Amino acid sequence: AYAAVVQQSANALLPGTPPDVERLVAQLQAATNTVMGRAGARLLIAGDSAGGNLSAAALLRLRDDRSPAFGAFRGAILIYGAFAVGFDSPSMIAWGDRDLVLSRKSMDWFRGHYLGDRDASKDPYISPLAGNLAGPPPAILLCGTLDPLLSDSEEFATVLEKAGVRAELHVFEDG
């Protein structure tokens, strides 16, 4: 078995900035080239929160670039992913001003540093829900009912299914 692990430095300001998508795609292509010669090479991509966003965006980029690496991916595990850049989803609105692990204020801060002044709501490599979601491998999405990103996971699963991609959504009560 071969595993490529992409980790963010502990002192990095933010994970998943757009250049990180490009770096991840390059690393995935290199890792895939290592295993592609083996019969039945199978890869899985996974990420949580911003990493879920990064994983989904990387798959879309590999697909759009017609990378041979794309064909090796057999699945994705996306854990409480941020698949849109807006704060108008039902779970985000319900979250309100609570300040537990995440708050709207902290998420706004992260988004501001991540995007600056640009509107990325239609950029599929930043906001995967804005893209054409046909073609990626099947996905398992995990989220809790007490997560401000619950609606992102629900909507992403729905849009994947509508695009013909098998998606399994697991929502954990009080999680």
PDB file of C-alpha atoms in Angstrom:
ATOM      1  CA  ALA A   1       0.000   0.000   0.000  1.00  0.00           C
ATOM      2  CA  TYR A   2       1.125   3.530  -0.684  1.00  0.00           C
ATOM      3  CA  ALA A   3      -0.136   6.614   1.097  1.00  0.00           C
ATOM      4  CA  ALA A   4       0.526  10.239   0.318  1.00  0.00           C
ATOM      5  CA  VAL A   5      -0.120  12.441   3.283  1.00  0.00           C
ATOM      6  CA  VAL A   6      -0.315  16.185   2.911  1.00  0.00           C
ATOM      7  CA  GLN A   7      -0.065  18.016   6.203  1.00  0.00           C
ATOM      8  CA  GLN A   8      -0.204  21.671   7.010  1.00  0.00           C
ATOM      9  CA  SER A   9       2.573  23.067   9.150  1.00  0.00           C
ATOM     10  CA  ALA A  10       1.446  23.649  12.721  1.00  0.00           C
ATOM     11  CA  ASN A  11       2.465  27.283  12.460  1.00  0.00           C
ATOM     12  CA  ALA A  12       0.780  27.935   9.105  1.00  0.00           C
ATOM     13  CA  LEU A  13      -1.788  30.711   9.281  1.00  0.00           C
ATOM     14  CA  LEU A  14      -4.531  28.959   7.331  1.00  0.00           C
ATOM     15  CA  PRO A  15      -4.960  25.572   5.684  1.00  0.00           C
ATOM     16  CA  GLY A  16      -6.305  25.218   2.190  1.00  0.00           C
ATOM     17  CA  THR A  17      -5.420  28.535   0.602  1.00  0.00           C
ATOM     18  CA  PRO A  18      -5.769  28.430  -3.194  1.00  0.00           C
ATOM     19  CA  PRO A  19      -2.037  27.804  -3.794  1.00  0.00           C
ATOM     20  CA  ASP A  20      -2.415  24.798  -1.477  1.00  0.00           C
ATOM     21  CA  VAL A  21      -4.899  23.312  -3.945  1.00  0.00           C
ATOM     22  CA  GLU A  22      -2.240  23.558  -6.642  1.00  0.00           C
ATOM     23  CA  ARG A  23       0.424  22.048  -4.363  1.00  0.00           C
ATOM     24  CA  LEU A  24      -1.908  19.243  -3.328  1.00  0.00           C
ATOM     25  CA  VAL A  25      -2.793  18.498  -6.950  1.00  0.00           C
ATOM     26  CA  ALA A  26       0.925  18.356  -7.871  1.00  0.00           C
ATOM     27  CA  GLN A  27       1.639  16.052  -4.921  1.00  0.00           C
ATOM     28  CA  LEU A  28      -1.317  13.836  -5.794  1.00  0.00           C
ATOM     29  CA  GLN A  29      -0.158  13.589  -9.400  1.00  0.00           C
ATOM     30  CA  ALA A  30       3.362  12.648  -8.271  1.00  0.00           C
ATOM     31  CA  ALA A  31       2.055  10.095  -5.766  1.00  0.00           C
ATOM     32  CA  THR A  32      -0.282   8.643  -8.356  1.00  0.00           C
ATOM     33  CA  ASN A  33       2.549   8.324 -10.869  1.00  0.00           C
ATOM     34  CA  THR A  34       4.329   6.190  -8.262  1.00  0.00           C
ATOM     35  CA  VAL A  35       1.446   3.731  -7.986  1.00  0.00           C
ATOM     36  CA  MET A  36      -0.136   3.976 -11.441  1.00  0.00           C
ATOM     37  CA  GLY A  37       2.173   1.319 -12.831  1.00  0.00           C
ATOM     38  CA  ARG A  38       0.703  -1.158 -10.379  1.00  0.00           C
ATOM     39  CA  ALA A  39      -2.371  -3.023 -11.521  1.00  0.00           C
ATOM     40  CA  GLY A  40      -5.546  -1.655 -10.011  1.00  0.00           C
ATOM     41  CA  ALA A  41      -4.056   1.395  -8.334  1.00  0.00           C
ATOM     42  CA  ARG A  42      -6.712   2.770  -5.989  1.00  0.00           C
ATOM     43  CA  LEU A  43      -6.509   6.003  -4.045  1.00  0.00           C
ATOM     44  CA  LEU A  44      -8.764   7.689  -1.522  1.00  0.00           C
ATOM     45  CA  ILE A  45      -8.756  11.364  -0.601  1.00  0.00           C
ATOM     46  CA  ALA A  46     -10.023  12.662   2.730  1.00  0.00           C
ATOM     47  CA  GLY A  47     -10.149  15.892   4.688  1.00  0.00           C
ATOM     48  CA  ASP A  48     -12.025  17.665   7.445  1.00  0.00           C
ATOM     49  CA  SER A  49     -13.377  21.226   7.530  1.00  0.00           C
ATOM     50  CA  ALA A  50     -11.059  23.295   5.317  1.00  0.00           C
ATOM     51  CA  GLY A  51      -9.395  19.994   4.392  1.00  0.00           C
ATOM     52  CA  GLY A  52     -12.741  18.706   3.120  1.00  0.00           C
ATOM     53  CA  ASN A  53     -12.906  21.794   0.943  1.00  0.00           C
ATOM     54  CA  LEU A  54      -9.327  21.251  -0.224  1.00  0.00           C
ATOM     55  CA  SER A  55      -9.983  17.571  -1.015  1.00  0.00           C
ATOM     56  CA  ALA A  56     -13.116  18.340  -3.041  1.00  0.00           C
ATOM     57  CA  ALA A  57     -11.399  21.207  -4.868  1.00  0.00           C
ATOM     58  CA  ALA A  58      -8.372  19.028  -5.667  1.00  0.00           C
ATOM     59  CA  LEU A  59     -10.607  16.341  -7.204  1.00  0.00           C
ATOM     60  CA  LEU A  60     -12.353  18.959  -9.339  1.00  0.00           C
ATOM     61  CA  ARG A  61      -8.997  20.381 -10.454  1.00  0.00           C
ATOM     62  CA  LEU A  62      -7.619  16.909 -11.306  1.00  0.00           C
ATOM     63  CA  ARG A  63     -10.783  16.179 -13.298  1.00  0.00           C
ATOM     64  CA  ASP A  64     -10.755  19.524 -15.112  1.00  0.00           C
ATOM     65  CA  ASP A  65      -7.037  19.216 -15.925  1.00  0.00           C
ATOM     66  CA  ARG A  66      -7.721  15.710 -17.302  1.00  0.00           C
ATOM     67  CA  SER A  67      -4.958  14.425 -15.060  1.00  0.00           C
ATOM     68  CA  PRO A  68      -4.282  10.688 -15.211  1.00  0.00           C
ATOM     69  CA  ALA A  69      -4.211  10.868 -11.395  1.00  0.00           C
ATOM     70  CA  PHE A  70      -7.965  11.547 -11.337  1.00  0.00           C
ATOM     71  CA  GLY A  71      -8.774   8.044 -12.555  1.00  0.00           C
ATOM     72  CA  ALA A  72      -6.956   6.414  -9.633  1.00  0.00           C
ATOM     73  CA  PHE A  73      -9.289   7.924  -7.042  1.00  0.00           C
ATOM     74  CA  ARG A  74     -11.991   5.519  -5.938  1.00  0.00           C
ATOM     75  CA  GLY A  75     -13.522   7.607  -3.180  1.00  0.00           C
ATOM     76  CA  ALA A  76     -13.524  10.646  -0.954  1.00  0.00           C
ATOM     77  CA  ILE A  77     -14.229  11.037   2.747  1.00  0.00           C
ATOM     78  CA  LEU A  78     -15.280  14.593   3.511  1.00  0.00           C
ATOM     79  CA  ILE A  79     -15.736  15.389   7.195  1.00  0.00           C
ATOM     80  CA  TYR A  80     -17.739  18.528   8.112  1.00  0.00           C
ATOM     81  CA  GLY A  81     -16.452  20.212   4.970  1.00  0.00           C
ATOM     82  CA  ALA A  82     -16.772  23.861   4.041  1.00  0.00           C
ATOM     83  CA  PHE A  83     -18.066  23.611   0.478  1.00  0.00           C
ATOM     84  CA  ALA A  84     -19.322  27.186   0.023  1.00  0.00           C
ATOM     85  CA  VAL A  85     -17.910  30.531   1.091  1.00  0.00           C
ATOM     86  CA  GLY A  86     -21.181  32.121   2.218  1.00  0.00           C
ATOM     87  CA  PHE A  87     -22.629  32.325   5.692  1.00  0.00           C
ATOM     88  CA  ASP A  88     -26.281  32.164   4.672  1.00  0.00           C
ATOM     89  CA  SER A  89     -26.901  28.426   4.999  1.00  0.00           C
ATOM     90  CA  PRO A  90     -29.618  27.205   7.395  1.00  0.00           C
ATOM     91  CA  SER A  91     -27.104  25.650   9.809  1.00  0.00           C
ATOM     92  CA  MET A  92     -24.928  28.771   9.802  1.00  0.00           C
ATOM     93  CA  ILE A  93     -27.954  30.959  10.494  1.00  0.00           C
ATOM     94  CA  ALA A  94     -29.090  28.580  13.253  1.00  0.00           C
ATOM     95  CA  TRP A  95     -25.570  28.646  14.706  1.00  0.00           C
ATOM     96  CA  GLY A  96     -25.960  32.375  15.205  1.00  0.00           C
ATOM     97  CA  ASP A  97     -23.395  34.049  17.423  1.00  0.00           C
ATOM     98  CA  ARG A  98     -22.484  30.968  19.480  1.00  0.00           C
ATOM     99  CA  ASP A  99     -18.792  30.890  20.254  1.00  0.00           C
ATOM    100  CA  LEU A 100     -17.882  27.276  20.879  1.00  0.00           C
ATOM    101  CA  VAL A 101     -15.182  25.627  18.770  1.00  0.00           C
ATOM    102  CA  LEU A 102     -16.237  27.815  15.846  1.00  0.00           C
ATOM    103  CA  SER A 103     -18.054  31.094  15.784  1.00  0.00           C
ATOM    104  CA  ARG A 104     -19.332  33.185  12.909  1.00  0.00           C
ATOM    105  CA  LYS A 105     -16.806  35.814  13.949  1.00  0.00           C
ATOM    106  CA  SER A 106     -13.868  33.385  13.738  1.00  0.00           C
ATOM    107  CA  MET A 107     -15.128  31.887  10.481  1.00  0.00           C
ATOM    108  CA  ASP A 108     -15.465  35.387   9.027  1.00  0.00           C
ATOM    109  CA  TRP A 109     -11.886  36.110  10.110  1.00  0.00           C
ATOM    110  CA  PHE A 110     -10.630  32.915   8.422  1.00  0.00           C
ATOM    111  CA  ARG A 111     -12.606  33.655   5.264  1.00  0.00           C
ATOM    112  CA  GLY A 112     -11.270  37.221   5.118  1.00  0.00           C
ATOM    113  CA  HIS A 113      -7.680  36.025   5.379  1.00  0.00           C
ATOM    114  CA  TYR A 114      -8.288  33.178   2.967  1.00  0.00           C
ATOM    115  CA  LEU A 115     -10.014  35.203   0.255  1.00  0.00           C
ATOM    116  CA  GLY A 116      -9.116  38.813   0.902  1.00  0.00           C
ATOM    117  CA  ASP A 117     -11.460  41.095  -1.025  1.00  0.00           C
ATOM    118  CA  ARG A 118     -12.226  38.749  -3.906  1.00  0.00           C
ATOM    119  CA  ASP A 119     -15.614  37.177  -4.476  1.00  0.00           C
ATOM    120  CA  ALA A 120     -14.942  33.461  -4.715  1.00  0.00           C
ATOM    121  CA  SER A 121     -18.548  32.323  -4.494  1.00  0.00           C
ATOM    122  CA  LYS A 122     -18.454  31.091  -8.116  1.00  0.00           C
ATOM    123  CA  ASP A 123     -14.913  29.640  -8.062  1.00  0.00           C
ATOM    124  CA  PRO A 124     -15.279  25.839  -7.832  1.00  0.00           C
ATOM    125  CA  TYR A 125     -11.721  25.461  -6.543  1.00  0.00           C
ATOM    126  CA  ILE A 126     -12.610  27.588  -3.515  1.00  0.00           C
ATOM    127  CA  SER A 127     -16.357  26.997  -3.290  1.00  0.00           C
ATOM    128  CA  PRO A 128     -16.856  23.475  -4.723  1.00  0.00           C
ATOM    129  CA  LEU A 129     -20.656  23.792  -4.547  1.00  0.00           C
ATOM    130  CA  ALA A 130     -20.360  26.376  -7.334  1.00  0.00           C
ATOM    131  CA  GLY A 131     -18.799  23.869  -9.718  1.00  0.00           C
ATOM    132  CA  ASN A 132     -19.899  21.099 -12.009  1.00  0.00           C
ATOM    133  CA  LEU A 133     -19.885  18.116  -9.659  1.00  0.00           C
ATOM    134  CA  ALA A 134     -20.247  15.388 -12.277  1.00  0.00           C
ATOM    135  CA  GLY A 135     -17.472  12.833 -12.432  1.00  0.00           C
ATOM    136  CA  PRO A 136     -15.716  12.667  -9.040  1.00  0.00           C
ATOM    137  CA  PRO A 137     -15.576   9.315  -7.254  1.00  0.00           C
ATOM    138  CA  PRO A 138     -18.196   8.319  -4.670  1.00  0.00           C
ATOM    139  CA  ALA A 139     -18.075  10.324  -1.464  1.00  0.00           C
ATOM    140  CA  ILE A 140     -18.834   9.689   2.173  1.00  0.00           C
ATOM    141  CA  LEU A 141     -19.735  12.880   4.014  1.00  0.00           C
ATOM    142  CA  LEU A 142     -19.734  13.064   7.812  1.00  0.00           C
ATOM    143  CA  CYS A 143     -21.135  15.881   9.930  1.00  0.00           C
ATOM    144  CA  GLY A 144     -22.844  16.507  13.245  1.00  0.00           C
ATOM    145  CA  THR A 145     -26.156  18.180  13.989  1.00  0.00           C
ATOM    146  CA  LEU A 146     -24.333  20.768  16.128  1.00  0.00           C
ATOM    147  CA  ASP A 147     -22.021  21.950  13.363  1.00  0.00           C
ATOM    148  CA  PRO A 148     -22.395  25.263  11.545  1.00  0.00           C
ATOM    149  CA  LEU A 149     -21.207  23.458   8.386  1.00  0.00           C
ATOM    150  CA  LEU A 150     -23.983  20.828   8.494  1.00  0.00           C
ATOM    151  CA  SER A 151     -25.898  22.490   5.644  1.00  0.00           C
ATOM    152  CA  ASP A 152     -22.749  22.504   3.481  1.00  0.00           C
ATOM    153  CA  SER A 153     -22.432  18.721   3.851  1.00  0.00           C
ATOM    154  CA  GLU A 154     -26.145  18.165   3.240  1.00  0.00           C
ATOM    155  CA  GLU A 155     -26.169  20.346   0.141  1.00  0.00           C
ATOM    156  CA  PHE A 156     -22.925  18.903  -1.199  1.00  0.00           C
ATOM    157  CA  ALA A 157     -24.293  15.357  -0.870  1.00  0.00           C
ATOM    158  CA  THR A 158     -27.516  16.375  -2.634  1.00  0.00           C
ATOM    159  CA  VAL A 159     -25.717  18.140  -5.489  1.00  0.00           C
ATOM    160  CA  LEU A 160     -23.301  15.226  -5.928  1.00  0.00           C
ATOM    161  CA  GLU A 161     -26.239  12.807  -6.191  1.00  0.00           C
ATOM    162  CA  LYS A 162     -27.986  15.067  -8.726  1.00  0.00           C
ATOM    163  CA  ALA A 163     -24.755  15.081 -10.746  1.00  0.00           C
ATOM    164  CA  GLY A 164     -24.730  11.273 -10.784  1.00  0.00           C
ATOM    165  CA  VAL A 165     -22.076  10.809  -8.084  1.00  0.00           C
ATOM    166  CA  ARG A 166     -22.871   8.338  -5.322  1.00  0.00           C
ATOM    167  CA  ALA A 167     -22.836  10.213  -2.007  1.00  0.00           C
ATOM    168  CA  GLU A 168     -23.438   8.828   1.456  1.00  0.00           C
ATOM    169  CA  LEU A 169     -24.253  11.403   4.141  1.00  0.00           C
ATOM    170  CA  HIS A 170     -23.867  10.435   7.801  1.00  0.00           C
ATOM    171  CA  VAL A 171     -25.164  13.002  10.297  1.00  0.00           C
ATOM    172  CA  PHE A 172     -24.355  12.387  13.948  1.00  0.00           C
ATOM    173  CA  GLU A 173     -26.907  13.563  16.483  1.00  0.00           C
ATOM    174  CA  ASP A 174     -25.529  16.112  18.953  1.00  0.00           C
ATOM    175  CA  GLY A 175     -22.169  15.912  17.204  1.00  0.00           C
TER     176      GLY A 175
END
